[in-house]
CSV table of N, CA and C in Angstrom, one decimal:
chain,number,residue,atom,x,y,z
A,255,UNK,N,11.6,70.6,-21.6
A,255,UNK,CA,12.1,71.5,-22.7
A,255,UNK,C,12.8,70.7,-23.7
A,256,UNK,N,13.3,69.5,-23.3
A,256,UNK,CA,14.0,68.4,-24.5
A,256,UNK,C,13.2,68.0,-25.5
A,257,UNK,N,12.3,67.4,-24.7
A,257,UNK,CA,11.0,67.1,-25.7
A,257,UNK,C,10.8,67.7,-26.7
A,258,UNK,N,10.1,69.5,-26.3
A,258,UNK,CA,9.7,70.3,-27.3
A,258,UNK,C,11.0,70.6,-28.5
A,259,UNK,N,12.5,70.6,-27.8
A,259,UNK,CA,13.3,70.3,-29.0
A,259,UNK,C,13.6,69.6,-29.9
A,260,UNK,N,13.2,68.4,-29.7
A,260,UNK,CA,13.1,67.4,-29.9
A,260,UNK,C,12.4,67.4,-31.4
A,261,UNK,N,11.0,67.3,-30.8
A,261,UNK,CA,9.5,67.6,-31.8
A,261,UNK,C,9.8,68.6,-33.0
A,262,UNK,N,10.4,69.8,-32.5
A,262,UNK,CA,10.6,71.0,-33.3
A,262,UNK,C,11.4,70.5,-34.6
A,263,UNK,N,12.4,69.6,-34.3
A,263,UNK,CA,13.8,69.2,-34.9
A,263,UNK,C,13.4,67.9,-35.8
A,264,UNK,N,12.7,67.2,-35.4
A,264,UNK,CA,12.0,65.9,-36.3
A,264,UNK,C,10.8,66.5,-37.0
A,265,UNK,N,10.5,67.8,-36.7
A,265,UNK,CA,9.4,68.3,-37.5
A,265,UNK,C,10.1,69.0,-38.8
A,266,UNK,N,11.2,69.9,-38.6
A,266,UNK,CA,11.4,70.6,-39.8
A,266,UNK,C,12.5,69.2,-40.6
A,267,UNK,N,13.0,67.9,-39.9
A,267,UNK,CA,13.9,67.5,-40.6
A,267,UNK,C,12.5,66.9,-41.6
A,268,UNK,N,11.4,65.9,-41.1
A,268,UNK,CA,10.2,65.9,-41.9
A,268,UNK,C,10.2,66.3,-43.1
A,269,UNK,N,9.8,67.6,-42.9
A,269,UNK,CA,9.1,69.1,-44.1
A,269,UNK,C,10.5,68.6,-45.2
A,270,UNK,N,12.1,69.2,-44.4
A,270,UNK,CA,12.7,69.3,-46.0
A,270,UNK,C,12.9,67.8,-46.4
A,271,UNK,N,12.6,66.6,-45.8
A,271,UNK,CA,12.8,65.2,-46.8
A,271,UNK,C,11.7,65.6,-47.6
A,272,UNK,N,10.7,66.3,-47.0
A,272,UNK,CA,9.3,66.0,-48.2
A,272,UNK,C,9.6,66.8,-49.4
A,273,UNK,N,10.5,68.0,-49.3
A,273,UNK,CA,10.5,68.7,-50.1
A,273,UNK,C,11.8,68.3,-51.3
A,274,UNK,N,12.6,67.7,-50.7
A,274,UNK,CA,13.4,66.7,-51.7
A,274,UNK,C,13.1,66.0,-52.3
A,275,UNK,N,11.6,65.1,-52.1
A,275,UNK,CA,11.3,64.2,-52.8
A,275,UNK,C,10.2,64.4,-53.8
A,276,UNK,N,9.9,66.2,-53.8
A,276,UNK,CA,9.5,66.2,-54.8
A,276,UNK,C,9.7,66.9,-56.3
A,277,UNK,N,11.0,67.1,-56.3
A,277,UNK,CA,12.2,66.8,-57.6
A,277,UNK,C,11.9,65.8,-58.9
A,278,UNK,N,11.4,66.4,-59.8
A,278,UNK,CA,11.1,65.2,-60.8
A,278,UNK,C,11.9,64.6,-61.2
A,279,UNK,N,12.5,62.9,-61.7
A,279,UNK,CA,13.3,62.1,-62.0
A,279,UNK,C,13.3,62.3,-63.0
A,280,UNK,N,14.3,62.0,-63.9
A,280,UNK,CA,14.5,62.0,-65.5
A,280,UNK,C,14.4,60.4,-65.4
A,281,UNK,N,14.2,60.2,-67.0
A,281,UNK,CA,14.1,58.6,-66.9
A,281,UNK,C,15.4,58.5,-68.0
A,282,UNK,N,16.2,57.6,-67.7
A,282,UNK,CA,17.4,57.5,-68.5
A,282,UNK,C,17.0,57.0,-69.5
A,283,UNK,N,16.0,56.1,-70.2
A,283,UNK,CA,15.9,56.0,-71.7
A,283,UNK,C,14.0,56.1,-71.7
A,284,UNK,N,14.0,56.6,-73.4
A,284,UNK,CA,12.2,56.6,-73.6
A,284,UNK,C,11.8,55.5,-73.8
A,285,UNK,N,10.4,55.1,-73.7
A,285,UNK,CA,10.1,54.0,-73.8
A,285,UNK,C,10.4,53.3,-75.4
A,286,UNK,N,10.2,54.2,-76.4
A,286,UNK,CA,10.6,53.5,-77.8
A,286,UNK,C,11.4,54.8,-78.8
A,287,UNK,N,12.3,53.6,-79.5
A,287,UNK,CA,13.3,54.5,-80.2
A,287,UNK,C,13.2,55.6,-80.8
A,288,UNK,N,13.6,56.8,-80.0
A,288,UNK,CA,14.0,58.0,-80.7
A,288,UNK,C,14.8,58.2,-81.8
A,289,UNK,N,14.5,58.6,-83.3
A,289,UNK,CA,15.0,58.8,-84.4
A,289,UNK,C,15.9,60.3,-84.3
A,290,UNK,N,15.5,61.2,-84.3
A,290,UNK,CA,16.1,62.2,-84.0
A,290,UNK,C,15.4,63.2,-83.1
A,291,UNK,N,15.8,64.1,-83.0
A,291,UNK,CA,15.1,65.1,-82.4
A,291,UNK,C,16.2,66.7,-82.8
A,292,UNK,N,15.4,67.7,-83.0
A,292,UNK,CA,16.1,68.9,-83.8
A,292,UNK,C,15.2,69.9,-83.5
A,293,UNK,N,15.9,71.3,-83.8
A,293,UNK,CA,14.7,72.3,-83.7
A,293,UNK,C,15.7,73.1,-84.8
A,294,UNK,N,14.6,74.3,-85.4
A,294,UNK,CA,14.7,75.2,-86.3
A,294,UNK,C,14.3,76.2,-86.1
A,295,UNK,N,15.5,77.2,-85.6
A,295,UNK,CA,15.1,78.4,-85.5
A,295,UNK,C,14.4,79.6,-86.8
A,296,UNK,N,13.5,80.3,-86.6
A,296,UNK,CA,12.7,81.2,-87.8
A,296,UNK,C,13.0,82.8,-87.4
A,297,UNK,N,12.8,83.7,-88.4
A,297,UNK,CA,13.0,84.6,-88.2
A,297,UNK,C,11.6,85.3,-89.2
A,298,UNK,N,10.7,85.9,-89.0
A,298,UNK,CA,9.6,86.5,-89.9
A,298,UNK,C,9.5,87.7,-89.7
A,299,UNK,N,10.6,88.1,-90.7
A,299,UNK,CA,10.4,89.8,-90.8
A,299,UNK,C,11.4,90.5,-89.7
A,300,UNK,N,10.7,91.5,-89.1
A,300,UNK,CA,11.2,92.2,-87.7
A,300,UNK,C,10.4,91.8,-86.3
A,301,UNK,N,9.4,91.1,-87.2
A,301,UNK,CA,8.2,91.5,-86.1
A,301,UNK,C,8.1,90.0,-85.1
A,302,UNK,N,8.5,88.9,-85.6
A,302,UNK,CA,8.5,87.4,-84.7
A,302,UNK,C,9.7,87.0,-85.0
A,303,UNK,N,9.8,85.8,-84.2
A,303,UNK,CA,10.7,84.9,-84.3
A,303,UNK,C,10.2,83.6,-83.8
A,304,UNK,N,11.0,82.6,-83.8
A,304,UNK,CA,10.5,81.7,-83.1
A,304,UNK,C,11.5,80.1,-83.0
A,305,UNK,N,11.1,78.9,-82.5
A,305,UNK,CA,11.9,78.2,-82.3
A,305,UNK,C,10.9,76.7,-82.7
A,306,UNK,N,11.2,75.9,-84.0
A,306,UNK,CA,10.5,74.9,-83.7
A,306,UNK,C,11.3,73.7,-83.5
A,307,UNK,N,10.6,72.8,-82.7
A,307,UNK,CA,11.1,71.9,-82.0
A,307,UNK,C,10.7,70.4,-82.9
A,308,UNK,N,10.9,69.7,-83.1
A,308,UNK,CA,10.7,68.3,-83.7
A,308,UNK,C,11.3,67.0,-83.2
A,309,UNK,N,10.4,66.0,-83.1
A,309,UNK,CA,10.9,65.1,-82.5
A,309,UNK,C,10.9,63.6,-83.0
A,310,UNK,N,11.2,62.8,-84.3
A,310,UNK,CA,10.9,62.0,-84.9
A,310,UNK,C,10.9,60.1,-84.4
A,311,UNK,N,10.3,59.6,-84.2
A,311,UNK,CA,10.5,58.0,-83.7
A,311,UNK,C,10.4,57.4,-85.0
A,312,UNK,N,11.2,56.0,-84.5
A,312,UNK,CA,11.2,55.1,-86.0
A,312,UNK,C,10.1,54.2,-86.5
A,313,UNK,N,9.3,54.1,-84.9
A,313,UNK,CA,7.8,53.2,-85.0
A,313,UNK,C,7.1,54.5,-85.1
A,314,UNK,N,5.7,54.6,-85.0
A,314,UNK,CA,4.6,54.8,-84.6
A,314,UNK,C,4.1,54.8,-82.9
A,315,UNK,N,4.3,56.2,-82.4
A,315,UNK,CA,4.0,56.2,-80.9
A,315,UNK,C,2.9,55.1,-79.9
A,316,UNK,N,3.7,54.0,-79.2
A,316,UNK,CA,2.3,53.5,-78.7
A,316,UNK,C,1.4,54.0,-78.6
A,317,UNK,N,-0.1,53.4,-78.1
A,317,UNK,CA,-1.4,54.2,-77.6
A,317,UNK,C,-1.2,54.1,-76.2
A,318,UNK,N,-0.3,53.9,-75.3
A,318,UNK,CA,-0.6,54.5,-74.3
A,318,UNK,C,0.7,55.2,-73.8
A,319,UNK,N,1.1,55.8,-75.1
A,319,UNK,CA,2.1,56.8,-74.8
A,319,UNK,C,1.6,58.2,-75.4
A,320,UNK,N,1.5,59.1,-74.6
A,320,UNK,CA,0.6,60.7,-74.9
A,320,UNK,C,2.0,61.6,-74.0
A,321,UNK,N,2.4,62.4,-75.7
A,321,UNK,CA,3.3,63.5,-75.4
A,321,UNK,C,3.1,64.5,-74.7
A,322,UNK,N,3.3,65.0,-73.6
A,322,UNK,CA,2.7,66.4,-73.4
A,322,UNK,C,3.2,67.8,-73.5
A,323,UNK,N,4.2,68.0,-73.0
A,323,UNK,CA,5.3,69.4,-73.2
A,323,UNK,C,6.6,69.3,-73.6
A,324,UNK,N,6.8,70.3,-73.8
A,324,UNK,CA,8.7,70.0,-74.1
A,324,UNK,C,9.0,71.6,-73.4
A,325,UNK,N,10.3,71.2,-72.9
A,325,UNK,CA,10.5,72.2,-72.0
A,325,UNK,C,11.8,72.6,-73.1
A,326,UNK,N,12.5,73.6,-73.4
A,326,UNK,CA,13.6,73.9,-74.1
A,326,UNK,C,13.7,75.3,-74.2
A,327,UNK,N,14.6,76.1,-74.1
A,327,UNK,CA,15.7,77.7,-73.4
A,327,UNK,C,15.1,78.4,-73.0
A,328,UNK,N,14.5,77.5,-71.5
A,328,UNK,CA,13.2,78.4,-70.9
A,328,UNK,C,12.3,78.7,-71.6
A,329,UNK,N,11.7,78.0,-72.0
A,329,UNK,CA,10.6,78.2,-72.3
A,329,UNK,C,9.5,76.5,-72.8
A,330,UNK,N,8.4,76.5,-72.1
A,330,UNK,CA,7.4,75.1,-72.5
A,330,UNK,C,6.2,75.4,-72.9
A,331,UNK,N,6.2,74.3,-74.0
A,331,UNK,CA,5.3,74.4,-74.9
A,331,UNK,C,4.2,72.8,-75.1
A,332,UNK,N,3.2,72.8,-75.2
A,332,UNK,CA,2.4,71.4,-75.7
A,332,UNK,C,2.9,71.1,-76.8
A,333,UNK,N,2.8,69.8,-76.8
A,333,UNK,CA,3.4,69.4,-78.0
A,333,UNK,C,2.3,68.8,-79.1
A,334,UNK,N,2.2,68.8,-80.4
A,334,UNK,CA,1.4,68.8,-81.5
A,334,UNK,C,2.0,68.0,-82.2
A,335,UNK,N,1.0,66.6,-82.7
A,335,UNK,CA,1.5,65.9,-83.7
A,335,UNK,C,1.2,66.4,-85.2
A,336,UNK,N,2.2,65.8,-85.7
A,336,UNK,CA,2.4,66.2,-87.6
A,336,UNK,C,1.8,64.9,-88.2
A,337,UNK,N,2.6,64.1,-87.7
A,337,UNK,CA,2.4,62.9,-88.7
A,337,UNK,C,2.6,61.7,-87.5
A,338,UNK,N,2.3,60.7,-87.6
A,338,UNK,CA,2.0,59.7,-86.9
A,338,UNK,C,3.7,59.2,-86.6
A,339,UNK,N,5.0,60.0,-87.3
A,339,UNK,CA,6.0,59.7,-86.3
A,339,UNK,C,6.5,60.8,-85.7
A,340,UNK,N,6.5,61.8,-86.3
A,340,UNK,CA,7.1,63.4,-85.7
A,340,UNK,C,6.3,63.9,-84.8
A,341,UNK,N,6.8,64.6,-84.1
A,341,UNK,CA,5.8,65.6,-83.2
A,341,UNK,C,6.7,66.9,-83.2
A,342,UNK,N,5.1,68.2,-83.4
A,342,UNK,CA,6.7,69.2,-83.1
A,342,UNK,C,5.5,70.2,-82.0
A,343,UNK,N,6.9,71.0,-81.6
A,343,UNK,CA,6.1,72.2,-80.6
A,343,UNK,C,6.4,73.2,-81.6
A,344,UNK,N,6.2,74.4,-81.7
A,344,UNK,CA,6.3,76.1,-82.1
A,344,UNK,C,6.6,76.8,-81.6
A,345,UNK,N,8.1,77.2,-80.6
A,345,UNK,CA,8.0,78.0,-79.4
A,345,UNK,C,7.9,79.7,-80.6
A,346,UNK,N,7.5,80.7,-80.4
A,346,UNK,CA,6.6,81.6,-81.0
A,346,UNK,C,7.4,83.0,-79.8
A,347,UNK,N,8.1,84.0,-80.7
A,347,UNK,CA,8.3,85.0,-79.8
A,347,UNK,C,8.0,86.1,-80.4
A,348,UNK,N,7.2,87.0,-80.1
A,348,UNK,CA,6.9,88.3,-80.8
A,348,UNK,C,8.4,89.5,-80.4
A,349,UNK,N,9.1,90.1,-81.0
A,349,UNK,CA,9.4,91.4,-81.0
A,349,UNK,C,9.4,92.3,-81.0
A,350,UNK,N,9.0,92.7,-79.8
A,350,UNK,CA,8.1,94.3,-79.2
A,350,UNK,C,9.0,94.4,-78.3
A,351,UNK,N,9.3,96.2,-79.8
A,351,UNK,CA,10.4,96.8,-78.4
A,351,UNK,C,9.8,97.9,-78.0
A,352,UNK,N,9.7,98.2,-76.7
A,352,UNK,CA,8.6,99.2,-76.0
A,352,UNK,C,9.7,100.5,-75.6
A,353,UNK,N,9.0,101.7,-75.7
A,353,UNK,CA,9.9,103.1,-75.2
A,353,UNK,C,10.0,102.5,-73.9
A,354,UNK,N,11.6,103.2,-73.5
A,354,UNK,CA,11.6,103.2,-72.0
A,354,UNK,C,11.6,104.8,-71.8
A,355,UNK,N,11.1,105.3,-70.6
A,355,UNK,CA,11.5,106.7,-70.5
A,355,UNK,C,13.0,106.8,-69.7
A,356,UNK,N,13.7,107.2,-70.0
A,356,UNK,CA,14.9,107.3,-69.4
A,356,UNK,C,15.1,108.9,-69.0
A,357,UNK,N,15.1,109.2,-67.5
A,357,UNK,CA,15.2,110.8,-67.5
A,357,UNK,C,16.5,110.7,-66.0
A,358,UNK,N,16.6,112.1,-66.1
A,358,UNK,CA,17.8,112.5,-65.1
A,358,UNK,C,17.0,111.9,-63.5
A,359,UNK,N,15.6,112.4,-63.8
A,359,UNK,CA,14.8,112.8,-62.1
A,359,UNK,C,14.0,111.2,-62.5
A,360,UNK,N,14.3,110.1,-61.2
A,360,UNK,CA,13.2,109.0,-61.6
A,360,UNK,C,12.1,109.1,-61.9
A,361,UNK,N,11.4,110.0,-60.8
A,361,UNK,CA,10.0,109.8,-61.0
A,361,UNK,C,9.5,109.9,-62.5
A,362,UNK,N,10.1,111.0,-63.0
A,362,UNK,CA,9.5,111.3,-64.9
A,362,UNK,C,9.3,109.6,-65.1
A,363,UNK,N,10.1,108.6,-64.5
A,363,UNK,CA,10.8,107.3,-64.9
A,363,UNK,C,9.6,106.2,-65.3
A,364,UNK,N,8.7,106.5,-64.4
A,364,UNK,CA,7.2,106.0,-63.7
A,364,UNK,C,6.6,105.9,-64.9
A,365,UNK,N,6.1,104.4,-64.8
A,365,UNK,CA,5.6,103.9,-66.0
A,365,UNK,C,6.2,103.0,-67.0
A,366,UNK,N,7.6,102.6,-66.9
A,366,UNK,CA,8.5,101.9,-67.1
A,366,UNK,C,8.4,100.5,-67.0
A,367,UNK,N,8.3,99.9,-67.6
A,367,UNK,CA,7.5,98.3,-67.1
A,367,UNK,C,8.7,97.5,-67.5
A,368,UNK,N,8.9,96.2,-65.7
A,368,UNK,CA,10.3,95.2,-65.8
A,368,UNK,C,10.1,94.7,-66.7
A,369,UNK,N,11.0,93.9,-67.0
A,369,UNK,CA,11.0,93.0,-68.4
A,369,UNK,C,10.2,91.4,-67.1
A,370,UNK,N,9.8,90.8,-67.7
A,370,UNK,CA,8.5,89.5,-67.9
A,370,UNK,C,10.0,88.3,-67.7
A,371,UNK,N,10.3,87.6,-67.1
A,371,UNK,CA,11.2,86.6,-67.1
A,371,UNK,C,10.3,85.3,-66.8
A,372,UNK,N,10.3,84.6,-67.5
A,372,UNK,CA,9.8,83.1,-67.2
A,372,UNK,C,10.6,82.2,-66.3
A,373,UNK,N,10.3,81.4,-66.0
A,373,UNK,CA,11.3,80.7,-65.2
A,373,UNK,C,10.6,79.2,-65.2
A,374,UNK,N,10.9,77.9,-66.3
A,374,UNK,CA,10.2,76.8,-65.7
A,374,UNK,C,10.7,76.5,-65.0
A,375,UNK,N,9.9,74.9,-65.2
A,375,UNK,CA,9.9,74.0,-64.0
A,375,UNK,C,11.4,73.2,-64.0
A,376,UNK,N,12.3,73.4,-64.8
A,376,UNK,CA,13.7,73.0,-65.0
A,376,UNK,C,15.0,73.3,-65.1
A,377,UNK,N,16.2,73.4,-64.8
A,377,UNK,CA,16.7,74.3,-64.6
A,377,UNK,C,18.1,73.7,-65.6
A,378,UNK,N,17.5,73.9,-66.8
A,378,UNK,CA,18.4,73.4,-68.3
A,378,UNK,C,19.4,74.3,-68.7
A,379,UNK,N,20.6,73.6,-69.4
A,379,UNK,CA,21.2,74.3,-70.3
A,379,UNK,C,20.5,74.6,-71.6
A,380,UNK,N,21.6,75.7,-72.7
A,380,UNK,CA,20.7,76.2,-73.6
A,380,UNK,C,20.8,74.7,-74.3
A,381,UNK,N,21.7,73.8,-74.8
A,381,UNK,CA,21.7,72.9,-75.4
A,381,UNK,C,20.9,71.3,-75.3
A,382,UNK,N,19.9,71.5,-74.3
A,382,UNK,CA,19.3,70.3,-73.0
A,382,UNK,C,17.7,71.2,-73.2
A,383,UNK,N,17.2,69.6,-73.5
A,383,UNK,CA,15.3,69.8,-73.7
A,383,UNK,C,15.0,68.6,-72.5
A,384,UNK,N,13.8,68.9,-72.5
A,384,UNK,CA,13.0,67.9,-71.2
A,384,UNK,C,11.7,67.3,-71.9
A,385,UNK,N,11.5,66.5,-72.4
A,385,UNK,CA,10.0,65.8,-72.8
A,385,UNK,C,9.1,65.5,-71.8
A,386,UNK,N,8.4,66.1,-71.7
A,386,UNK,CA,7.1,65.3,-70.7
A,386,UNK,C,6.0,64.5,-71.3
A,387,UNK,N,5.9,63.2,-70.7
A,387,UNK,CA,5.2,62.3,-71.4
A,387,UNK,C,4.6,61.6,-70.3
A,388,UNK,N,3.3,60.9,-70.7
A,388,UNK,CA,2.5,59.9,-69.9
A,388,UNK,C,2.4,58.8,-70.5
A,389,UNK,N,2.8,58.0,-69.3
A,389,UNK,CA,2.5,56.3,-70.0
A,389,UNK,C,2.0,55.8,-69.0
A,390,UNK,N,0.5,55.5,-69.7
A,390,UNK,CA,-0.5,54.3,-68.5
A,390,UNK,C,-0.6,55.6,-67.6
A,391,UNK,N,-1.1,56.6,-67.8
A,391,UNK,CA,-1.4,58.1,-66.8
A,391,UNK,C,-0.7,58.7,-65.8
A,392,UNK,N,0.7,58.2,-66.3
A,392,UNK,CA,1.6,58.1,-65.1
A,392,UNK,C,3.0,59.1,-66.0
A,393,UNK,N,3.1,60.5,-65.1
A,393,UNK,CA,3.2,61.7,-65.5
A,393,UNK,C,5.4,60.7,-65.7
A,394,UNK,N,6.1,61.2,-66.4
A,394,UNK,CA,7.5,60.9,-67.1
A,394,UNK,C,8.3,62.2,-67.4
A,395,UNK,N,9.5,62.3,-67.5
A,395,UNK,CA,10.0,63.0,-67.9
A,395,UNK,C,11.5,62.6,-68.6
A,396,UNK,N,11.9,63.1,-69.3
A,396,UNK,CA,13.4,62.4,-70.7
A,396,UNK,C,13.6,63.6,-71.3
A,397,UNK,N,14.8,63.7,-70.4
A,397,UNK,CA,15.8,64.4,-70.9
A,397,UNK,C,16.9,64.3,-72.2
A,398,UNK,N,16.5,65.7,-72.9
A,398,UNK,CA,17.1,65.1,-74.5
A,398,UNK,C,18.4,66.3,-74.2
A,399,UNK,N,19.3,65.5,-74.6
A,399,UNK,CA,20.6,66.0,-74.5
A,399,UNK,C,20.7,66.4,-75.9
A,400,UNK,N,21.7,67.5,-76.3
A,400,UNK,CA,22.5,68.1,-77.4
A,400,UNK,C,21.4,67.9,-78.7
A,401,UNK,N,20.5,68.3,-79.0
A,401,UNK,CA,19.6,68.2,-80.1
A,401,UNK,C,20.0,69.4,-81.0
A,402,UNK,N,20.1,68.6,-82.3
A,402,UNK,CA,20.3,69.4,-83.3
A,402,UNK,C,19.8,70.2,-84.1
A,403,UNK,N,20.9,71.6,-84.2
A,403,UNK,CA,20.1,72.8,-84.8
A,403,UNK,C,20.3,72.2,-86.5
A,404,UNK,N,19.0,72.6,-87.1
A,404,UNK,CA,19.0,72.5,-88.3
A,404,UNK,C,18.3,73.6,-89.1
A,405,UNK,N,19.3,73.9,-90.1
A,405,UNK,CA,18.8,75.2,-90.6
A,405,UNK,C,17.6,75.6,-91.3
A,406,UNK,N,17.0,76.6,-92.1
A,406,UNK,CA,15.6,76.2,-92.3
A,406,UNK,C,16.1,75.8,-93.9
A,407,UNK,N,14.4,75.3,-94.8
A,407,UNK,CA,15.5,75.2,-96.0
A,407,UNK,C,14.6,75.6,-97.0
């Protein structure tokens, strides 16, 4: 009966190392210098809003550096080149405000739909973005601290 305790005990200590190690690392610096990085919030009308994101270098992105997402206030987006040093994302929010039925007796209630909560893969402040990048096919991640709001103009 030691045995089987044993086994049981080296089995689940196993499972949670595995599952520790698969935590993505941030890499403390990017491969080539970041000029700025900023986002600009938009407002169009009543009906969108949205959040763009920009990311400027002082060279020209290696070729075997390929941007792929930016993670920023919950919410990730692909990222889209402008010009051969910027890159920006579009985070894009529509404003749709839907009736709720609110009644004394729930059931009238029925039909009421939860609100949609995203949740990535990161668990950021509102002021903290995450870049996901590949170099040499080899998936990265850089964490951009305190990026600056800039107004529109």
């Amino acid at each position: 009966m030691k045995g089987y305790k044993r086994i049981v005990a080296l089995f689940i200590i196993a499972i949670s190392l595995t599952f520790c190690a698969m935590k993505p690392e941030f890499q403390t610096e990017f491969p080539q210098e970041i000029q700025s990085a900023f986002y600009q919030k938009w407002v169009d009308g009543k009906q969108s809003s949205g959040i763009d994101f920009y990311i400027e270098f002082k060279k020209s992105l290696a070729a075997n550096i390929k941007l792929e997402k930016i993670y920023f206030q919950n919410q990730e987006l692909a990222i889209k080149g402008i010009v051969k040093n910027t890159f920006t994302a579009h985070f894009y929010k529509e404003n749709k405000k839907e009736d709720f039925i609110l009644h004394k007796d729930p059931s009238k209630e029925y039909g009421n739909k939860a609100p949609v909560i995203q949740k990535t893969k990161f668990d950021l402040k509102p002021n903290e973005a995450v870049l996901e990048y590949k170099k040499d096919d080899k998936t990265y991640f850089f964490k951009i601290i305190n990026p600056i709001e800039k107004p529109l103009r």
